[in-house]
Short mmCIF file of C-alpha atoms in Angstrom, two decimals:
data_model
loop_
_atom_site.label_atom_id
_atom_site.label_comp_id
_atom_site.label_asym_id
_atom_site.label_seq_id
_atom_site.Cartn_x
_atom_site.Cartn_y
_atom_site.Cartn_z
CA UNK I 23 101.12 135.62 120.52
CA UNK I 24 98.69 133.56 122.46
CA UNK I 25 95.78 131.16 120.71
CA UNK I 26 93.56 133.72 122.63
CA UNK I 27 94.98 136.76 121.28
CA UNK I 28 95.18 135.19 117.21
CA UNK I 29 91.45 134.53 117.95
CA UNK I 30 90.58 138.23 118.85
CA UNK I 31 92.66 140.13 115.97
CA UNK I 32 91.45 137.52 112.82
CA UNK I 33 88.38 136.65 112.27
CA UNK I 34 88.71 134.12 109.01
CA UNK I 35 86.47 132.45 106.48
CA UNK I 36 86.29 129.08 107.44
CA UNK I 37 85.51 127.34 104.22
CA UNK I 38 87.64 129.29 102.61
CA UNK I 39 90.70 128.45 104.19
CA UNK I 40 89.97 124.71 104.10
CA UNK I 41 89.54 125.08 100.41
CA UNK I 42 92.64 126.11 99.54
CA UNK I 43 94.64 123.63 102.43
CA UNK I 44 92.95 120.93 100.92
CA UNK I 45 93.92 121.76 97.08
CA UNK I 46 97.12 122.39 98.58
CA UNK I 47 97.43 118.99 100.35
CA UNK I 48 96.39 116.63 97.28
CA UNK I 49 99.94 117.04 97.03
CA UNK I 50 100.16 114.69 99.69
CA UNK I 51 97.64 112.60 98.20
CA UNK I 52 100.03 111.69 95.26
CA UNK I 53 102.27 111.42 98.32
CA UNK I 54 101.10 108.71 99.91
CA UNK I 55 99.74 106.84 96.56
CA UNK I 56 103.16 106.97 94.67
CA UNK I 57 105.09 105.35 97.65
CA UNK I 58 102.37 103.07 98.59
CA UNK I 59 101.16 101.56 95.65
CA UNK I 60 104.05 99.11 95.14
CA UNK I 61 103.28 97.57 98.00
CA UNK I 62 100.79 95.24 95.83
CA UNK I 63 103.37 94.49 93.51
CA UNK I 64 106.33 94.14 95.11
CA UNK I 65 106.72 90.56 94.70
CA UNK I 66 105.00 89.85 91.05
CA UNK I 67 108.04 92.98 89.65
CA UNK I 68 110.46 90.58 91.68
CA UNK I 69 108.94 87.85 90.00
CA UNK I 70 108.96 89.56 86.32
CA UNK I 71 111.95 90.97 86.63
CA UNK I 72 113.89 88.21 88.87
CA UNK I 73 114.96 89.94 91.61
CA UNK I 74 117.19 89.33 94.48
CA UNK I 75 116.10 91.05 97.94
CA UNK I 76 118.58 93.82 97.46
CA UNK I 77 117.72 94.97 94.40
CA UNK I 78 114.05 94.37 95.10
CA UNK I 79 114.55 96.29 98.01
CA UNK I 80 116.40 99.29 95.69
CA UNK I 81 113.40 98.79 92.96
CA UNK I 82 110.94 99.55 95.88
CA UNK I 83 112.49 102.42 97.50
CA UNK I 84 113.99 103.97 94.17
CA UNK I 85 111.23 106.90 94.11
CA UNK I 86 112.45 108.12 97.42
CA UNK I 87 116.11 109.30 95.99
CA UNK I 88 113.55 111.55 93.49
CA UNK I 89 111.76 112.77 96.26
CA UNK I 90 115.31 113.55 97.85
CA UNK I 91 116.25 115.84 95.21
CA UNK I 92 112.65 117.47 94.31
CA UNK I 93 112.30 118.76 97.90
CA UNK I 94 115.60 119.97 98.11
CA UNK I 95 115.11 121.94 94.89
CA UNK I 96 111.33 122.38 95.32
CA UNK I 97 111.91 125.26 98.20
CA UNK I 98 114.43 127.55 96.22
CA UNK I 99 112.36 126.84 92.71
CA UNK I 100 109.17 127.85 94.50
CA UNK I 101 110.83 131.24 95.70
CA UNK I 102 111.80 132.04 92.19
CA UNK I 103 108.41 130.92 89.99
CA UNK I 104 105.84 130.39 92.83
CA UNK I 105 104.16 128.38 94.93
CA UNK I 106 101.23 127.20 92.33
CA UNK I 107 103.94 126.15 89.30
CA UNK I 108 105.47 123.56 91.17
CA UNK I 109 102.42 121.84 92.28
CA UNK I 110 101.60 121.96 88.52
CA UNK I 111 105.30 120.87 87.89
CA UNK I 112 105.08 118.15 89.96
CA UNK I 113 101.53 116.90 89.05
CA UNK I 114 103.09 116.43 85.56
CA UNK I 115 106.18 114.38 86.63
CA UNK I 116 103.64 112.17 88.63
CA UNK I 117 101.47 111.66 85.03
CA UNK I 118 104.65 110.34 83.70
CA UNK I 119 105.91 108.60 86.33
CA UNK I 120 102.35 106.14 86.10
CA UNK I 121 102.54 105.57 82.14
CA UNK I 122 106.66 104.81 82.47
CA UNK I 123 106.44 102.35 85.36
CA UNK I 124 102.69 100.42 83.98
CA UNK I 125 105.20 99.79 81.15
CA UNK I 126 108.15 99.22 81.93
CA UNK I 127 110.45 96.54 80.22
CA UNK I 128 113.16 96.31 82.82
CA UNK I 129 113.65 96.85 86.39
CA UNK I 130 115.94 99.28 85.52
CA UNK I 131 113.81 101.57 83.69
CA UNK I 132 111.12 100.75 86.64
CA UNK I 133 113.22 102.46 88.81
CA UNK I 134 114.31 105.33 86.37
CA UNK I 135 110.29 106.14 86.14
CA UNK I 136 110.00 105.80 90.05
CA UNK I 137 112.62 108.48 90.51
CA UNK I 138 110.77 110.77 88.31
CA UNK I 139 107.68 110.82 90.04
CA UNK I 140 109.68 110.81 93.42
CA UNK I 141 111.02 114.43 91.97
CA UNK I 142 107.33 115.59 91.57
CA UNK I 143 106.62 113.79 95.33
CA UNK I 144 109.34 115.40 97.04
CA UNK I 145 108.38 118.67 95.49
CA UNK I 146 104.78 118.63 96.59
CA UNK I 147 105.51 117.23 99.91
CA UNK I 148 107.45 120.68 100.18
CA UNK I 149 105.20 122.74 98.56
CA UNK I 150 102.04 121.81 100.66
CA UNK I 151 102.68 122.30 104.12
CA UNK I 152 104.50 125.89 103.03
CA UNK I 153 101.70 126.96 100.99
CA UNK I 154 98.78 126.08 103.67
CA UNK I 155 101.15 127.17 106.84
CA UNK I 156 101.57 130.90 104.64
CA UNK I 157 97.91 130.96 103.44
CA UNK I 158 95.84 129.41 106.88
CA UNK I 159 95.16 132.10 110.27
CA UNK I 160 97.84 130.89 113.08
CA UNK I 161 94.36 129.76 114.99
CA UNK I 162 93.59 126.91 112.44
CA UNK I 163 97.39 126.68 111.21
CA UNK I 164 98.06 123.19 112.95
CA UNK I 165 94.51 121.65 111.59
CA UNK I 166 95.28 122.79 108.25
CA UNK I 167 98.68 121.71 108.05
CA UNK I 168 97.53 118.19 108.90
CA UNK I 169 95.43 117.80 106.20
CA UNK I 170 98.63 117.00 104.43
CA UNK I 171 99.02 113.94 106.77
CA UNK I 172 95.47 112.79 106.16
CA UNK I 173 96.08 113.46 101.99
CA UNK I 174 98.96 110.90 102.69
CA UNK I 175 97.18 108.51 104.35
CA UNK I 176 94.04 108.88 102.17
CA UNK I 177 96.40 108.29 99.17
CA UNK I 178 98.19 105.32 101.09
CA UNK I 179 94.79 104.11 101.35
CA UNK I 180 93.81 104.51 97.54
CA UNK I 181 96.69 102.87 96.10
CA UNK I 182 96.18 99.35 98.69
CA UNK I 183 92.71 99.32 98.21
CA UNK I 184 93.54 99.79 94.04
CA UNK I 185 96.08 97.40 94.64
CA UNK I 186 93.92 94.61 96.46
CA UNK I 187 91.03 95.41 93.95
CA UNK I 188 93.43 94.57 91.06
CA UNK I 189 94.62 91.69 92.30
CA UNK I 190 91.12 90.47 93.26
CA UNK I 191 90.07 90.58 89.67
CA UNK I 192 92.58 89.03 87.83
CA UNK I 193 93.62 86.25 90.73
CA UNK I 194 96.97 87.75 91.70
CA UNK I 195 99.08 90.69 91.12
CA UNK I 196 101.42 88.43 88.44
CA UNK I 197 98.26 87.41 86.42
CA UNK I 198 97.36 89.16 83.19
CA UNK I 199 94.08 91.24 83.51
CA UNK I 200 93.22 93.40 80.71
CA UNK I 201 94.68 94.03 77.07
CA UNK I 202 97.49 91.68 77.81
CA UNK I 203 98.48 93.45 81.05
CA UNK I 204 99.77 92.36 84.59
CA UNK I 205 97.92 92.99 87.20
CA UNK I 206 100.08 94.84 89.15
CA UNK I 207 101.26 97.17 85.62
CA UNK I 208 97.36 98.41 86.49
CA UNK I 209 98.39 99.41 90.04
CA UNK I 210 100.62 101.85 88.56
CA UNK I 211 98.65 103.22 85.73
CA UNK I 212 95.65 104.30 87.90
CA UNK I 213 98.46 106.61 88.95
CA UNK I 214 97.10 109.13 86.22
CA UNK I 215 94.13 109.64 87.73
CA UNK I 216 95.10 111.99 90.82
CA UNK I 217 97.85 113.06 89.07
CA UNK I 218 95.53 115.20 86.40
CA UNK I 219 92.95 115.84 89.49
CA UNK I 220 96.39 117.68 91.26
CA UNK I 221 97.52 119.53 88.60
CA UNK I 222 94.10 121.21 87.25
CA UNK I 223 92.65 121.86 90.69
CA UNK I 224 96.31 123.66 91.63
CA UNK I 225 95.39 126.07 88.71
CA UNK I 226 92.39 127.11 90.52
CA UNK I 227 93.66 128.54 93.79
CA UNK I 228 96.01 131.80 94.54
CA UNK I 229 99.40 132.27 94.77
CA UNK I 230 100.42 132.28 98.37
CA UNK I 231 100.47 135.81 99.75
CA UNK I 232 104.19 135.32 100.84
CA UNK I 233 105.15 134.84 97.34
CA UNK I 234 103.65 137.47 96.12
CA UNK I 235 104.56 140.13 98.16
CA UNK I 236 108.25 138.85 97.72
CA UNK I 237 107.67 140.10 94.15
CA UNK I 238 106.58 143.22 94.89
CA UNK I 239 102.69 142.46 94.24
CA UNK I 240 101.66 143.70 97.65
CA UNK I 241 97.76 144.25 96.25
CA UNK I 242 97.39 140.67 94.65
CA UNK I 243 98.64 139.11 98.38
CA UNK I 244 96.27 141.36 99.75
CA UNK I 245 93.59 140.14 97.88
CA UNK I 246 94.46 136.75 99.17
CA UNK I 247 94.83 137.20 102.28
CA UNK I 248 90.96 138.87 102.39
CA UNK I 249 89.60 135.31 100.82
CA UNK I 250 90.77 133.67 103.91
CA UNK I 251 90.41 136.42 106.55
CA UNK I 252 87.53 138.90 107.69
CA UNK I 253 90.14 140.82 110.18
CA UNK I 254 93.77 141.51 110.65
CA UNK I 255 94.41 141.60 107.05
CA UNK I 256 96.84 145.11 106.94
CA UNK I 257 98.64 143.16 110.35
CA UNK I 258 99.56 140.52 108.91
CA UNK I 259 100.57 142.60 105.37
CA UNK I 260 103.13 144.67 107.40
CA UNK I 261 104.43 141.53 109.51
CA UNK I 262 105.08 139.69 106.42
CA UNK I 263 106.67 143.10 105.03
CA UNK I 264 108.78 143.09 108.11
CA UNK I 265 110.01 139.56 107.56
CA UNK I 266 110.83 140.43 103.88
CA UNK I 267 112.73 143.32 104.23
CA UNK I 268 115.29 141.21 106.43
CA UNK I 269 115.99 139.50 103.55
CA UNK I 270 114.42 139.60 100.41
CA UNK I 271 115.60 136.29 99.14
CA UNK I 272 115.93 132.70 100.81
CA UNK I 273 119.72 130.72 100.04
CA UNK I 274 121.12 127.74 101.52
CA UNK I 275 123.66 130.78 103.21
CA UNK I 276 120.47 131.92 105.33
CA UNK I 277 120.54 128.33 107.01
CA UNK I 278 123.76 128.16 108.11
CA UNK I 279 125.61 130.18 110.86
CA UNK I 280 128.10 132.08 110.73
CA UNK I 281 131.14 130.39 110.68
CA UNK I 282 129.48 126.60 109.37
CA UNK I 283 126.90 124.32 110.19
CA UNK I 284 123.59 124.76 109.99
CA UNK I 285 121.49 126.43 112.41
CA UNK I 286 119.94 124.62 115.61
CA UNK I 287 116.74 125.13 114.30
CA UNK I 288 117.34 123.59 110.67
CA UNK I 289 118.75 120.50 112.59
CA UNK I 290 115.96 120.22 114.95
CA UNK I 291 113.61 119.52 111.32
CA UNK I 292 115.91 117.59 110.36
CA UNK I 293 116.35 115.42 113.13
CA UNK I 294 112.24 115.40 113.27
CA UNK I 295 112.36 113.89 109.72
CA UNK I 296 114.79 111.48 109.99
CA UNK I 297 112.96 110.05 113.38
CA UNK I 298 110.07 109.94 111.47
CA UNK I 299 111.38 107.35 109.10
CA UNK I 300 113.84 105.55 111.35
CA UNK I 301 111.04 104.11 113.35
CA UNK I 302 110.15 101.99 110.55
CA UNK I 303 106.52 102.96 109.87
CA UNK I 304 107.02 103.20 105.44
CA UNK I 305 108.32 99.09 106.31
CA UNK I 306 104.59 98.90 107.33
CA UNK I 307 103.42 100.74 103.97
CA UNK I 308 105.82 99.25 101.45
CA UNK I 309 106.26 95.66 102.51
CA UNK I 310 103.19 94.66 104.30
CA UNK I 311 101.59 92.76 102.04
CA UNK I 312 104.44 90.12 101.41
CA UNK I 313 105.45 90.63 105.17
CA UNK I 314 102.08 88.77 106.32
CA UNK I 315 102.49 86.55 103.49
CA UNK I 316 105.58 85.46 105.13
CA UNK I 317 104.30 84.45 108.26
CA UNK I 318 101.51 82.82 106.93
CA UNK I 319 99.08 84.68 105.47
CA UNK I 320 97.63 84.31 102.23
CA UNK I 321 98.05 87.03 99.37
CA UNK I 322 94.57 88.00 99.40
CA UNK I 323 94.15 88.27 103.39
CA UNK I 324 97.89 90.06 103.35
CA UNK I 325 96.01 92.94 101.00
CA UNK I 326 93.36 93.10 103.00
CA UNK I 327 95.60 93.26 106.06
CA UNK I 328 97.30 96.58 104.55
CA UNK I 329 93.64 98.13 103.76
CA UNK I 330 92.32 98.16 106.99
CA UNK I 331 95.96 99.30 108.63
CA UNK I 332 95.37 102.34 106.14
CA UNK I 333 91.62 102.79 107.39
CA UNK I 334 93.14 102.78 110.72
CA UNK I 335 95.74 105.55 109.47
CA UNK I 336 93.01 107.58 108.51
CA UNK I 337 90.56 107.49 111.31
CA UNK I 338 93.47 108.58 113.65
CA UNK I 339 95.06 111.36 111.65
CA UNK I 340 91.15 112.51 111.88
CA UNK I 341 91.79 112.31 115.61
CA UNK I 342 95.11 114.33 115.27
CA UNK I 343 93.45 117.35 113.39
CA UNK I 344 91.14 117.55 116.11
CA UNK I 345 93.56 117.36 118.90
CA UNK I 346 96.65 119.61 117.50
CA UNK I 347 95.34 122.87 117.85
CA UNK I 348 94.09 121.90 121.62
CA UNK I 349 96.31 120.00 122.89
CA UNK I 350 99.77 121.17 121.36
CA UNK I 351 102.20 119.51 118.76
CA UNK I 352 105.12 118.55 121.32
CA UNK I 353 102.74 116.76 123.66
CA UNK I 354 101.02 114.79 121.14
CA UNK I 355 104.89 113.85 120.15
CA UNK I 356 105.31 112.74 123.41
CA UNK I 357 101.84 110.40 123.48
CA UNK I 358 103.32 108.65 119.79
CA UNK I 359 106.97 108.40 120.92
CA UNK I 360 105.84 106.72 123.77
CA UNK I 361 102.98 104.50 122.40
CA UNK I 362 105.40 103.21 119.78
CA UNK I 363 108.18 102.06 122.03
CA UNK I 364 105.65 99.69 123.52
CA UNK I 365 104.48 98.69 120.18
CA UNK I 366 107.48 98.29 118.45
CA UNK I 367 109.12 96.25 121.07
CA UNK I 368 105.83 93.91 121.17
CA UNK I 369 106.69 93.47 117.85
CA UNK I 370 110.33 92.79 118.43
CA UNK I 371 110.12 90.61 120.91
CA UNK I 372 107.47 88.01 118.99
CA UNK I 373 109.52 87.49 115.63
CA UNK I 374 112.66 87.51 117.46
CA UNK I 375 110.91 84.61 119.82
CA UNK I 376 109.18 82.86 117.08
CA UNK I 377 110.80 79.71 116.03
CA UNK I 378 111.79 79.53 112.34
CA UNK I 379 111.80 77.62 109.10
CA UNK I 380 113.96 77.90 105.54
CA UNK I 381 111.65 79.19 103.10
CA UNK I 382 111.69 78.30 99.38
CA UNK I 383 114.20 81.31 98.79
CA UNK I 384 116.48 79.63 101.18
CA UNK I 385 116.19 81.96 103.96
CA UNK I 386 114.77 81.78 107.43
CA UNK I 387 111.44 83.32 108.35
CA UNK I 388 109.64 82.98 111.64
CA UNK I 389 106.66 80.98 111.81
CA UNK I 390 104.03 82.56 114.31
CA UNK I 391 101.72 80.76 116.32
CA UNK I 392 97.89 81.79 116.08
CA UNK I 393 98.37 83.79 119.37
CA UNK I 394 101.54 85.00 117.84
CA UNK I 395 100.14 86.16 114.60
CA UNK I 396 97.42 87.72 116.27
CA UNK I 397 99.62 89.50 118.83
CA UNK I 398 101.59 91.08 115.84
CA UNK I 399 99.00 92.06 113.89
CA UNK I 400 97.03 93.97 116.72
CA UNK I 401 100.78 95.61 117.90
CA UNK I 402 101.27 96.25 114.23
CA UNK I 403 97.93 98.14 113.90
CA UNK I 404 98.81 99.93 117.48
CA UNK I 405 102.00 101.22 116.10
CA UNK I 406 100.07 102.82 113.16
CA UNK I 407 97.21 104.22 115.27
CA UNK I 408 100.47 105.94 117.85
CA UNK I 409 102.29 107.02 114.52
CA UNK I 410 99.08 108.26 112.79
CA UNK I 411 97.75 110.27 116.21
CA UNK I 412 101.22 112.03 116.28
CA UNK I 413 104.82 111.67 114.31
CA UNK I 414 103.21 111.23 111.23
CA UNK I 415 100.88 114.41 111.03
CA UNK I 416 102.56 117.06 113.60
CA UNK I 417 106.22 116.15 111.26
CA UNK I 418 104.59 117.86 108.83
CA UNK I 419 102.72 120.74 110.69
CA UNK I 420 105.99 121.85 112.37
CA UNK I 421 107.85 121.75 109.34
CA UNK I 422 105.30 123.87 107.66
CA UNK I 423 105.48 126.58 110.51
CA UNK I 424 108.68 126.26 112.78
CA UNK I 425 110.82 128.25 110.56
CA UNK I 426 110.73 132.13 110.26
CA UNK I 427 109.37 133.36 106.60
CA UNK I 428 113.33 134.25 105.77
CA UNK I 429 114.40 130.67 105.66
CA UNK I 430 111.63 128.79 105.76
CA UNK I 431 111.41 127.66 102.09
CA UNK I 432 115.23 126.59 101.93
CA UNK I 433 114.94 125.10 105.46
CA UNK I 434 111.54 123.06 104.57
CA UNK I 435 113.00 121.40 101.81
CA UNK I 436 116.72 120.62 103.94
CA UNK I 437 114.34 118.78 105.71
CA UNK I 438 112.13 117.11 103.67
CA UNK I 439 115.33 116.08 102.01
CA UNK I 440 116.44 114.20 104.96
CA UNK I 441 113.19 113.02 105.63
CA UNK I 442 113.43 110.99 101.85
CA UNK I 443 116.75 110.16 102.69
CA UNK I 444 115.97 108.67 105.79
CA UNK I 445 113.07 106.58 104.13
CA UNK I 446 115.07 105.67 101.40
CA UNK I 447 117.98 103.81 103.95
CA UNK I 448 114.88 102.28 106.01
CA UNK I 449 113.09 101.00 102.58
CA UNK I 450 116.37 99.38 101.01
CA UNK I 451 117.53 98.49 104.51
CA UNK I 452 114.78 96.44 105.14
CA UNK I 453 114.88 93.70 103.40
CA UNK I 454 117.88 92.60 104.18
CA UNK I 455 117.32 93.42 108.27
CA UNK I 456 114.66 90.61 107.81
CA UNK I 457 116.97 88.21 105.96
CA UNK I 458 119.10 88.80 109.66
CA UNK I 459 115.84 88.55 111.44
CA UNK I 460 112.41 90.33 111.41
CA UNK I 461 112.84 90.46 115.28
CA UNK I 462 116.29 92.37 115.18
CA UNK I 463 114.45 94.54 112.18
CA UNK I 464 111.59 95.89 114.72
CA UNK I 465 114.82 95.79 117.29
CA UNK I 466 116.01 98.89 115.42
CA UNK I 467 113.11 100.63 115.53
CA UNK I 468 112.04 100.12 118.85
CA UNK I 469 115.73 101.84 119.92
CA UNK I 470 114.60 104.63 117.54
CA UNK I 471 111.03 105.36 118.61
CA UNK I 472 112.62 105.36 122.28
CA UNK I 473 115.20 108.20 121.04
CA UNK I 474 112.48 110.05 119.74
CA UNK I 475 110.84 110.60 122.89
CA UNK I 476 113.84 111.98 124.11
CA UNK I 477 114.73 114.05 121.32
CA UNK I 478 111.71 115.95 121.59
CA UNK I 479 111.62 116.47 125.76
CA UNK I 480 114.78 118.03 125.25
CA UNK I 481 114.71 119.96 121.71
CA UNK I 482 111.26 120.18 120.16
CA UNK I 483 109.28 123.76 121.16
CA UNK I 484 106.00 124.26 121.34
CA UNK I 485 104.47 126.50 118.22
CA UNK I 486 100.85 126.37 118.61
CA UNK I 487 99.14 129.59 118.25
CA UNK I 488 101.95 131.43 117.02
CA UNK I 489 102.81 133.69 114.14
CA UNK I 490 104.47 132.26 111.32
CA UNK I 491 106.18 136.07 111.33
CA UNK I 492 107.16 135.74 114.64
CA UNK I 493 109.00 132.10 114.43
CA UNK I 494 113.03 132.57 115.78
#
């Protein structure tokens, strides 16, 4: 079905349909805050805790093995109890997840908080892009789905601007602030905040239609379906029908073929996932702040650094939303791939140029010049503007809507899965790529972005405009 013919046969309520996307993606608000917001405090919980650079580096990206694990289960849980319950699940696990960690005793129980909220992360990161790809008309499917990319950002943006504020106030993230409290224990307990703003607005929107006509209440997904849509509503009732009837009930069984393995199209999200991550763009979100301090900048310009790279982030998903819909997801893929290559080799090529110095931890770190600081720092920010126009927010939009309504819950969260996974081996990796060199570090991703570009010439299809009922 062309964009043309969606167009003619639905005629949908606008504000409506943005309404419930954008409930939908605060999800990706607590997203983007909950693996953002140690970026502030990375080095004061190395400090308090006396951490080496592996274990630092496990500290950091400790949340992602919960977000592993909650979008694996999120998909098969959300068949079973609904869409709605395990946003409110995982606001909940989020609300704990900021008390444990702003007071935590050890780095160990640090980490055990950080894994709970990654289960109530990797949940809603699931649970989004489903619930707005099975709610939105195919004609604004892509634009909706993206407003889970700009929730992320937004929330990426929250936490480093929290974090810099924070710091600001009390002179550094290490230094007590209020009622005998580090800095940086505030970063984390701010946490609370959009995790009670998630769960109570959840409660106030629908149960997805899919979901409910799964279950047999074919009037309730009707009723739905006529808050978002003026037109086409009894179509797209016996289309999702259709799809049900096939199979009434999503398993990891429906994935795979027959025989084993999974099917192409399960490894074609996975392989967008894992490309998402492995060209390094969560190194840019978790460890900016003490990479600038390493090459010279102070702690308060490194904040400031990450706050307007997350401005940027946010001004080009804008640009993505506009552009998805017109222009197509693969293409846009193509633009990002591309631009990053350049920008991660840039990048590359000036640490692993720069000359070098032992640093008080008795490593070596490169030591830019001014027209070598400057040159990463703009190639940094161009990375971030090619990621943010294109991997980061169409990811998400074809994961939402490139799977057929039989598998798509169970294949969403295979996915996402390997999409955390993937983060996880970048976050932990990192620090230890930069003790071998920052330039071999941005090395490795500059081979990845390059891969990327041909991954998708050769594997990624083109989905705008189409039925979710009538994905392969």
């Amino acid at each position: 079905m062309t964009v043309e013919d969606a167009e003619v046969q639905e005629d949908y309520v606008l504000g409506r349909v943005v309404m419930l996307a954008a409930v939908a993606a605060l999800g990706g608000f607590l997203f983007g805050f909950d693996t953002a917001v140690i970026n502030g405090a990375v080095n004061a919980v190395g400090d308090e805790f006396d951490l080496a650079p592996g274990p630092k580096g496990f500290v950091v990206a400790s949340a992602l093995l919960g977000c592993a694990v909650g979008a694996y289960l999120a998909g098969r849980l959300a068949d079973r109890i609904g869409r709605i319950k395990v946003m409110v699940i995982a606001a909940a696990m989020f609300f704990v997840c900021a008390i444990g960690s702003a007071f935590a005793f050890s780095a160990w129980d640090l980490t055990f908080w950080r894994i709970i909220g990654g289960l109530g992360v990797g949940a809603a990161s699931v649970i989004a892009p489903a619930y707005i790809a099975e709610t939105s008309p195919a004609v604004l499917r892509g634009r909706m789905g993206s407003l889970q990319q700009l929730a992320i950002v937004t929330g990426i943006f929250v936490a480093l601007l929290s974090d810099a504020l924070w710091a600001h106030i009390a002179g550094g993230a290490s230094e007590q602030l209020w009622w005998g409290m580090d800095a940086w224990r505030w970063m984390f307990l701010v946490g609370v905040v959009p995790a009670v703003l998630y769960g109570a607005m959840a409660l106030t929107i629908p149960e997805s239609p899919r979901h409910l006509m799964a279950k047999g209440q074919t009037e309730k997904a009707r009723a739905v379906l006529r808050q978002v849509m003026r037109t086409g509503v009894g179509a797209r009732i016996d289309e999702i029908r259709r799809t049900i009837e096939i199979d009434r009930r999503s398993s990891f069984s429906d994935i795979r073929k027959k025989g084993s393995g999974l099917l192409p199209i399960v490894w074609v999200g996975i392989a967008l996932s894992v490309f998402q991550q492995f060209v390094g763009i969560n190194v840019i979100f978790y460890y900016s702040s003490a990479l600038w301090q390493q090459v010279g900048f102070t702690e308060a310009d490194a904040l400031k650094q990450t706050v307007i790279t997350s401005v940027t982030n946010i001004v080009v998903t804008l640009v993505a939303i506009a552009l998805v819909d017109r222009i197509g997801r693969k293409l846009l893929l193509v633009i990002g791939s591309s631009g990053m290559f350049v920008t991660l080799g840039t990048l590359a090529i000036v640490f692993a140029t720069a000359p070098t110095k032992l640093n008080a931890d008795g490593h070596m770190e490169p030591v830019l010049s001014s027209g070598g600081g400057m040159t990463a720092l703009i190639a940094a920010n161009l990375f971030v503007v090619f990621f943010g126009v294109s991997w980061g927010p169409v990811v998400w939009v074809l994961l939402g809507e490139m799977f057929n309504n039989r598998i798509r819950a169970t294949a969403l969260g295979v996915a996402a899965g390997a999409q955390w996974i993937a983060n996880f081996a970048i976050s932990t990796s990192f620090p230890k790529m930069a003790d071998i060199g920052l330039g071999f570090a941005y090395g490795f991703y500059t081979v990845f972005a390059l891969l990327s570009l041909g991954f998708v010439l050769k594997f990624v299809q083109e989905t705008k405009g189409r039925q979710l009922e009538d994905m392969a």
